[in-house]
Amino acid sequence: MLKRLCTLPAIVLPLALTPVLASPAAASPLWNGDTSGGTGVFGTLDCDAPAHTGVVFDDEHGHGDVWKFDKPSGSPRCEARNIRVGSSAYQFRNDSTYYLGWSSAVSTTTGAFVTFQWKSYPNGSQNYPVLMEVRNGDVRLFHVAPGGTWNLIWSAPVTAWLYNDFALGIHTSDTATGGWIELYFNGTRQTFSNGSTRYTGRTWDGDNEPKWGAYDSDDPANAEINYIDGLKAGTSYADVAP
């Protein structure tokens, strides 16, 4: 005799829910100054012959193609001025936050020459509210106040032909206390002479644009070469972090 089998309704057990974690948003720089874009990535060049800007393959120091800013003896400067986004020179604005990132190796650390300027156009009352120079074995960051008072806010030792990473944050303001500066050196946020990781001051002086390279108008007899890699601009540190 066959027994009748009862078919029970299927019971669907809920699957264990696995949380899906959102991936962090990828950094999206405002500008990438990679050498593959040619000198058209810059607004313009301030590098009159015999000074020269070009691209070199720097495998000797652990890099690939890098920008070479070559300021020979007798030339006051070899710099790139501003950035180009699309087909237009970028217009930086007051009351805005920008981060600029790059890696740099210089041919000499003796004497004194400027490697970065947050340059005022026209000259304004500060000329360059933020300025970086190499002097006698150190890289130095200055805030230049109205009237031309240079305030040394940070320094660190550097070695010729050794690359260092810089990420400079600037919040622009034409008031004495509205602007600020931040600096990351080789990936570490730096503390300034005021004991803070931000230095407050006036950082907008008419119109300002970044300049990279080598500038030594006080003693143009000195020859300097600045290799620069990883140029980026953005609105956060993540945009330009090395």
Short mmCIF file of C-alpha atoms in Angstrom, two decimals:
data_model
loop_
_atom_site.label_atom_id
_atom_site.label_comp_id
_atom_site.label_asym_id
_atom_site.label_seq_id
_atom_site.Cartn_x
_atom_site.Cartn_y
_atom_site.Cartn_z
CA MET A 1 0.00 0.00 0.00
CA LEU A 2 1.42 3.30 -1.04
CA LYS A 3 1.64 6.01 1.53
CA ARG A 4 0.51 9.41 0.47
CA LEU A 5 3.26 11.96 0.71
CA CYS A 6 2.40 15.44 1.83
CA THR A 7 4.12 18.26 0.01
CA LEU A 8 4.91 21.07 2.35
CA PRO A 9 4.94 24.61 1.02
CA ALA A 10 8.42 25.87 0.41
CA ILE A 11 9.73 28.17 3.04
CA VAL A 12 11.99 30.87 1.72
CA LEU A 13 14.58 31.86 4.24
CA PRO A 14 15.90 35.41 4.01
CA LEU A 15 19.46 35.60 2.85
CA ALA A 16 21.94 37.21 5.15
CA LEU A 17 22.33 40.75 4.04
CA THR A 18 25.87 41.77 3.27
CA PRO A 19 26.40 45.47 3.69
CA VAL A 20 27.64 47.15 0.57
CA LEU A 21 30.17 49.80 1.38
CA ALA A 22 30.34 52.78 -0.86
CA SER A 23 33.75 53.32 -2.38
CA PRO A 24 35.37 56.61 -1.55
CA ALA A 25 35.02 59.12 -4.30
CA ALA A 26 38.03 59.17 -6.58
CA ALA A 27 40.05 62.35 -6.54
CA SER A 28 39.22 64.56 -9.48
CA PRO A 29 41.87 67.24 -9.91
CA LEU A 30 40.95 70.55 -11.41
CA TRP A 31 44.12 70.36 -13.49
CA ASN A 32 46.82 67.84 -14.34
CA GLY A 33 50.14 69.26 -15.46
CA ASP A 34 51.54 65.99 -16.78
CA THR A 35 54.33 66.28 -19.32
CA SER A 36 52.24 64.36 -21.86
CA GLY A 37 50.17 67.53 -22.33
CA GLY A 38 53.16 69.57 -23.47
CA THR A 39 53.77 73.15 -22.42
CA GLY A 40 50.17 73.94 -23.36
CA VAL A 41 49.15 72.76 -19.88
CA PHE A 42 50.55 76.06 -18.57
CA GLY A 43 49.07 79.50 -19.04
CA THR A 44 52.36 80.76 -20.46
CA LEU A 45 56.10 80.44 -19.94
CA ASP A 46 58.41 83.09 -18.45
CA CYS A 47 61.60 81.49 -19.69
CA ASP A 48 63.47 83.55 -22.27
CA ALA A 49 66.50 82.07 -24.06
CA PRO A 50 69.06 80.94 -23.13
CA ALA A 51 66.86 79.65 -20.28
CA HIS A 52 64.84 76.62 -21.31
CA THR A 53 61.77 74.62 -20.30
CA GLY A 54 61.45 71.08 -21.58
CA VAL A 55 60.82 67.44 -20.74
CA VAL A 56 63.56 65.02 -19.68
CA PHE A 57 63.46 61.34 -18.73
CA ASP A 58 64.86 61.28 -15.19
CA ASP A 59 65.35 57.58 -14.47
CA GLU A 60 68.62 58.46 -12.74
CA HIS A 61 66.59 59.83 -9.82
CA GLY A 62 63.75 57.31 -9.93
CA HIS A 63 61.30 59.25 -12.11
CA GLY A 64 60.10 59.08 -15.68
CA ASP A 65 59.36 62.14 -17.79
CA VAL A 66 59.58 65.34 -15.74
CA TRP A 67 59.54 69.06 -16.43
CA LYS A 68 62.98 70.66 -16.57
CA PHE A 69 63.27 74.36 -15.75
CA ASP A 70 66.83 75.33 -16.67
CA LYS A 71 67.99 78.80 -15.57
CA PRO A 72 71.57 79.24 -16.75
CA SER A 73 73.99 81.83 -15.43
CA GLY A 74 72.97 85.29 -16.58
CA SER A 75 69.25 84.54 -16.83
CA PRO A 76 66.98 85.84 -14.05
CA ARG A 77 64.26 83.20 -14.38
CA CYS A 78 62.80 80.12 -16.00
CA GLU A 79 59.21 79.63 -14.82
CA ALA A 80 55.82 78.35 -15.91
CA ARG A 81 53.02 80.78 -15.17
CA ASN A 82 49.48 79.71 -14.32
CA ILE A 83 47.56 76.64 -15.47
CA ARG A 84 45.38 76.05 -18.51
CA VAL A 85 42.06 74.22 -18.14
CA GLY A 86 40.66 73.24 -21.49
CA SER A 87 41.78 75.91 -23.91
CA SER A 88 41.77 78.81 -21.45
CA ALA A 89 44.11 80.13 -18.81
CA TYR A 90 42.46 79.43 -15.46
CA GLN A 91 40.99 82.33 -13.48
CA PHE A 92 41.62 81.86 -9.77
CA ARG A 93 39.10 83.60 -7.50
CA ASN A 94 38.96 85.42 -4.21
CA ASP A 95 37.30 83.65 -1.24
CA SER A 96 38.09 80.20 -2.67
CA THR A 97 40.18 77.20 -1.61
CA TYR A 98 42.84 75.68 -3.85
CA TYR A 99 45.45 72.98 -3.45
CA LEU A 100 48.55 72.74 -5.63
CA GLY A 101 50.68 69.60 -5.68
CA TRP A 102 54.06 68.77 -7.19
CA SER A 103 57.35 66.93 -6.67
CA SER A 104 60.63 68.79 -7.07
CA ALA A 105 64.36 68.09 -7.25
CA VAL A 106 66.84 70.94 -7.59
CA SER A 107 70.39 70.92 -8.92
CA THR A 108 71.82 72.94 -6.05
CA THR A 109 70.83 74.03 -2.56
CA THR A 110 73.46 76.74 -2.18
CA GLY A 111 72.73 80.41 -2.71
CA ALA A 112 69.06 81.39 -2.85
CA PHE A 113 66.43 81.02 -5.56
CA VAL A 114 62.65 80.90 -5.75
CA THR A 115 60.95 77.64 -6.79
CA PHE A 116 57.29 78.67 -6.38
CA GLN A 117 55.33 81.93 -6.36
CA TRP A 118 51.68 82.72 -5.76
CA LYS A 119 52.24 85.77 -7.92
CA SER A 120 50.12 88.93 -7.91
CA TYR A 121 48.98 90.52 -11.18
CA PRO A 122 49.43 93.43 -11.26
CA ASN A 123 52.06 93.57 -8.53
CA GLY A 124 49.62 94.78 -5.86
CA SER A 125 50.76 95.48 -2.32
CA GLN A 126 52.25 92.02 -1.72
CA ASN A 127 53.63 91.01 -5.15
CA TYR A 128 53.63 87.34 -4.07
CA PRO A 129 51.59 86.56 -0.93
CA VAL A 130 53.00 83.00 -0.80
CA LEU A 131 56.52 82.20 -1.90
CA MET A 132 58.86 79.20 -1.64
CA GLU A 133 62.63 79.36 -2.00
CA VAL A 134 65.67 77.15 -1.63
CA ARG A 135 68.40 78.80 0.42
CA ASN A 136 71.61 77.36 1.84
CA GLY A 137 70.40 73.78 2.22
CA ASP A 138 66.79 74.48 3.21
CA VAL A 139 63.49 74.90 1.44
CA ARG A 140 61.61 77.82 2.98
CA LEU A 141 57.98 78.93 2.80
CA PHE A 142 57.10 82.59 3.28
CA HIS A 143 53.93 84.57 3.70
CA VAL A 144 54.58 88.03 2.30
CA ALA A 145 52.36 90.62 3.98
CA PRO A 146 51.15 93.90 2.44
CA GLY A 147 54.04 96.30 2.18
CA GLY A 148 56.49 93.51 1.35
CA THR A 149 57.21 92.09 4.83
CA TRP A 150 58.50 88.53 4.42
CA ASN A 151 57.43 86.18 7.22
CA LEU A 152 59.27 82.86 7.30
CA ILE A 153 56.57 80.38 8.34
CA TRP A 154 58.25 77.02 7.63
CA SER A 155 61.52 75.41 6.53
CA ALA A 156 63.06 71.96 6.09
CA PRO A 157 66.45 70.66 4.89
CA VAL A 158 66.72 69.50 1.29
CA THR A 159 69.42 67.74 -0.72
CA ALA A 160 70.37 68.42 -4.31
CA TRP A 161 68.70 66.05 -6.79
CA LEU A 162 66.54 64.43 -4.12
CA TYR A 163 62.82 64.69 -4.89
CA ASN A 164 60.43 66.07 -2.29
CA ASP A 165 56.63 66.15 -2.52
CA PHE A 166 54.73 69.37 -1.84
CA ALA A 167 51.00 69.99 -1.49
CA LEU A 168 50.19 73.61 -0.80
CA GLY A 169 46.71 74.69 0.28
CA ILE A 170 45.68 78.32 -0.15
CA HIS A 171 42.36 79.82 0.89
CA THR A 172 42.19 83.15 -0.88
CA SER A 173 41.13 86.33 0.91
CA ASP A 174 41.97 90.00 0.54
CA THR A 175 41.47 90.59 4.28
CA ALA A 176 44.21 90.32 6.89
CA THR A 177 42.65 87.34 8.69
CA GLY A 178 40.43 85.75 6.04
CA GLY A 179 43.02 83.73 4.14
CA TRP A 180 45.08 80.73 5.16
CA ILE A 181 47.93 78.49 4.02
CA GLU A 182 48.45 74.74 4.56
CA LEU A 183 51.46 72.63 3.58
CA TYR A 184 51.99 68.89 3.23
CA PHE A 185 55.66 67.93 2.87
CA ASN A 186 56.34 64.39 1.66
CA GLY A 187 52.79 63.45 2.59
CA THR A 188 52.84 64.86 6.14
CA ARG A 189 50.90 67.93 7.18
CA GLN A 190 53.30 70.55 8.48
CA THR A 191 53.17 72.82 11.52
CA PHE A 192 54.03 76.46 10.92
CA SER A 193 55.93 78.99 12.98
CA ASN A 194 52.67 80.00 14.70
CA GLY A 195 52.31 76.49 16.16
CA SER A 196 49.34 75.68 13.92
CA THR A 197 48.88 73.60 10.77
CA ARG A 198 47.29 76.67 9.19
CA TYR A 199 48.84 80.07 8.81
CA THR A 200 46.34 82.92 8.65
CA GLY A 201 46.94 85.96 6.50
CA ARG A 202 46.05 87.92 3.39
CA THR A 203 46.46 85.62 0.39
CA TRP A 204 44.65 87.48 -2.39
CA ASP A 205 46.31 90.54 -3.87
CA GLY A 206 44.39 91.68 -6.94
CA ASP A 207 44.68 88.56 -9.09
CA ASN A 208 47.02 85.70 -8.26
CA GLU A 209 48.46 82.85 -10.29
CA PRO A 210 50.91 80.05 -9.45
CA LYS A 211 54.41 79.97 -10.90
CA TRP A 212 56.87 77.06 -10.75
CA GLY A 213 60.50 76.86 -11.80
CA ALA A 214 63.64 78.79 -10.88
CA TYR A 215 63.82 82.54 -10.25
CA ASP A 216 66.82 84.49 -8.98
CA SER A 217 66.67 88.12 -10.00
CA ASP A 218 68.92 89.23 -7.13
CA ASP A 219 71.87 87.16 -8.38
CA PRO A 220 71.21 85.95 -11.93
CA ALA A 221 74.82 84.78 -12.22
CA ASN A 222 73.82 81.62 -10.36
CA ALA A 223 72.71 78.66 -12.49
CA GLU A 224 69.82 76.54 -11.23
CA ILE A 225 67.83 73.60 -12.59
CA ASN A 226 64.50 72.52 -11.12
CA TYR A 227 62.99 69.16 -12.10
CA ILE A 228 59.24 69.09 -11.40
CA ASP A 229 56.89 66.11 -11.59
CA GLY A 230 53.31 65.32 -10.58
CA LEU A 231 51.87 68.80 -11.08
CA LYS A 232 48.21 69.00 -10.09
CA ALA A 233 45.66 71.56 -8.94
CA GLY A 234 42.39 70.94 -7.11
CA THR A 235 40.11 72.06 -4.35
CA SER A 236 41.14 69.49 -1.71
CA TYR A 237 44.29 67.76 -0.54
CA ALA A 238 42.95 64.46 -1.93
CA ASP A 239 42.94 66.02 -5.40
CA VAL A 240 46.70 66.60 -5.37
CA ALA A 241 48.12 64.13 -2.82
CA PRO A 242 51.26 62.33 -4.08
#
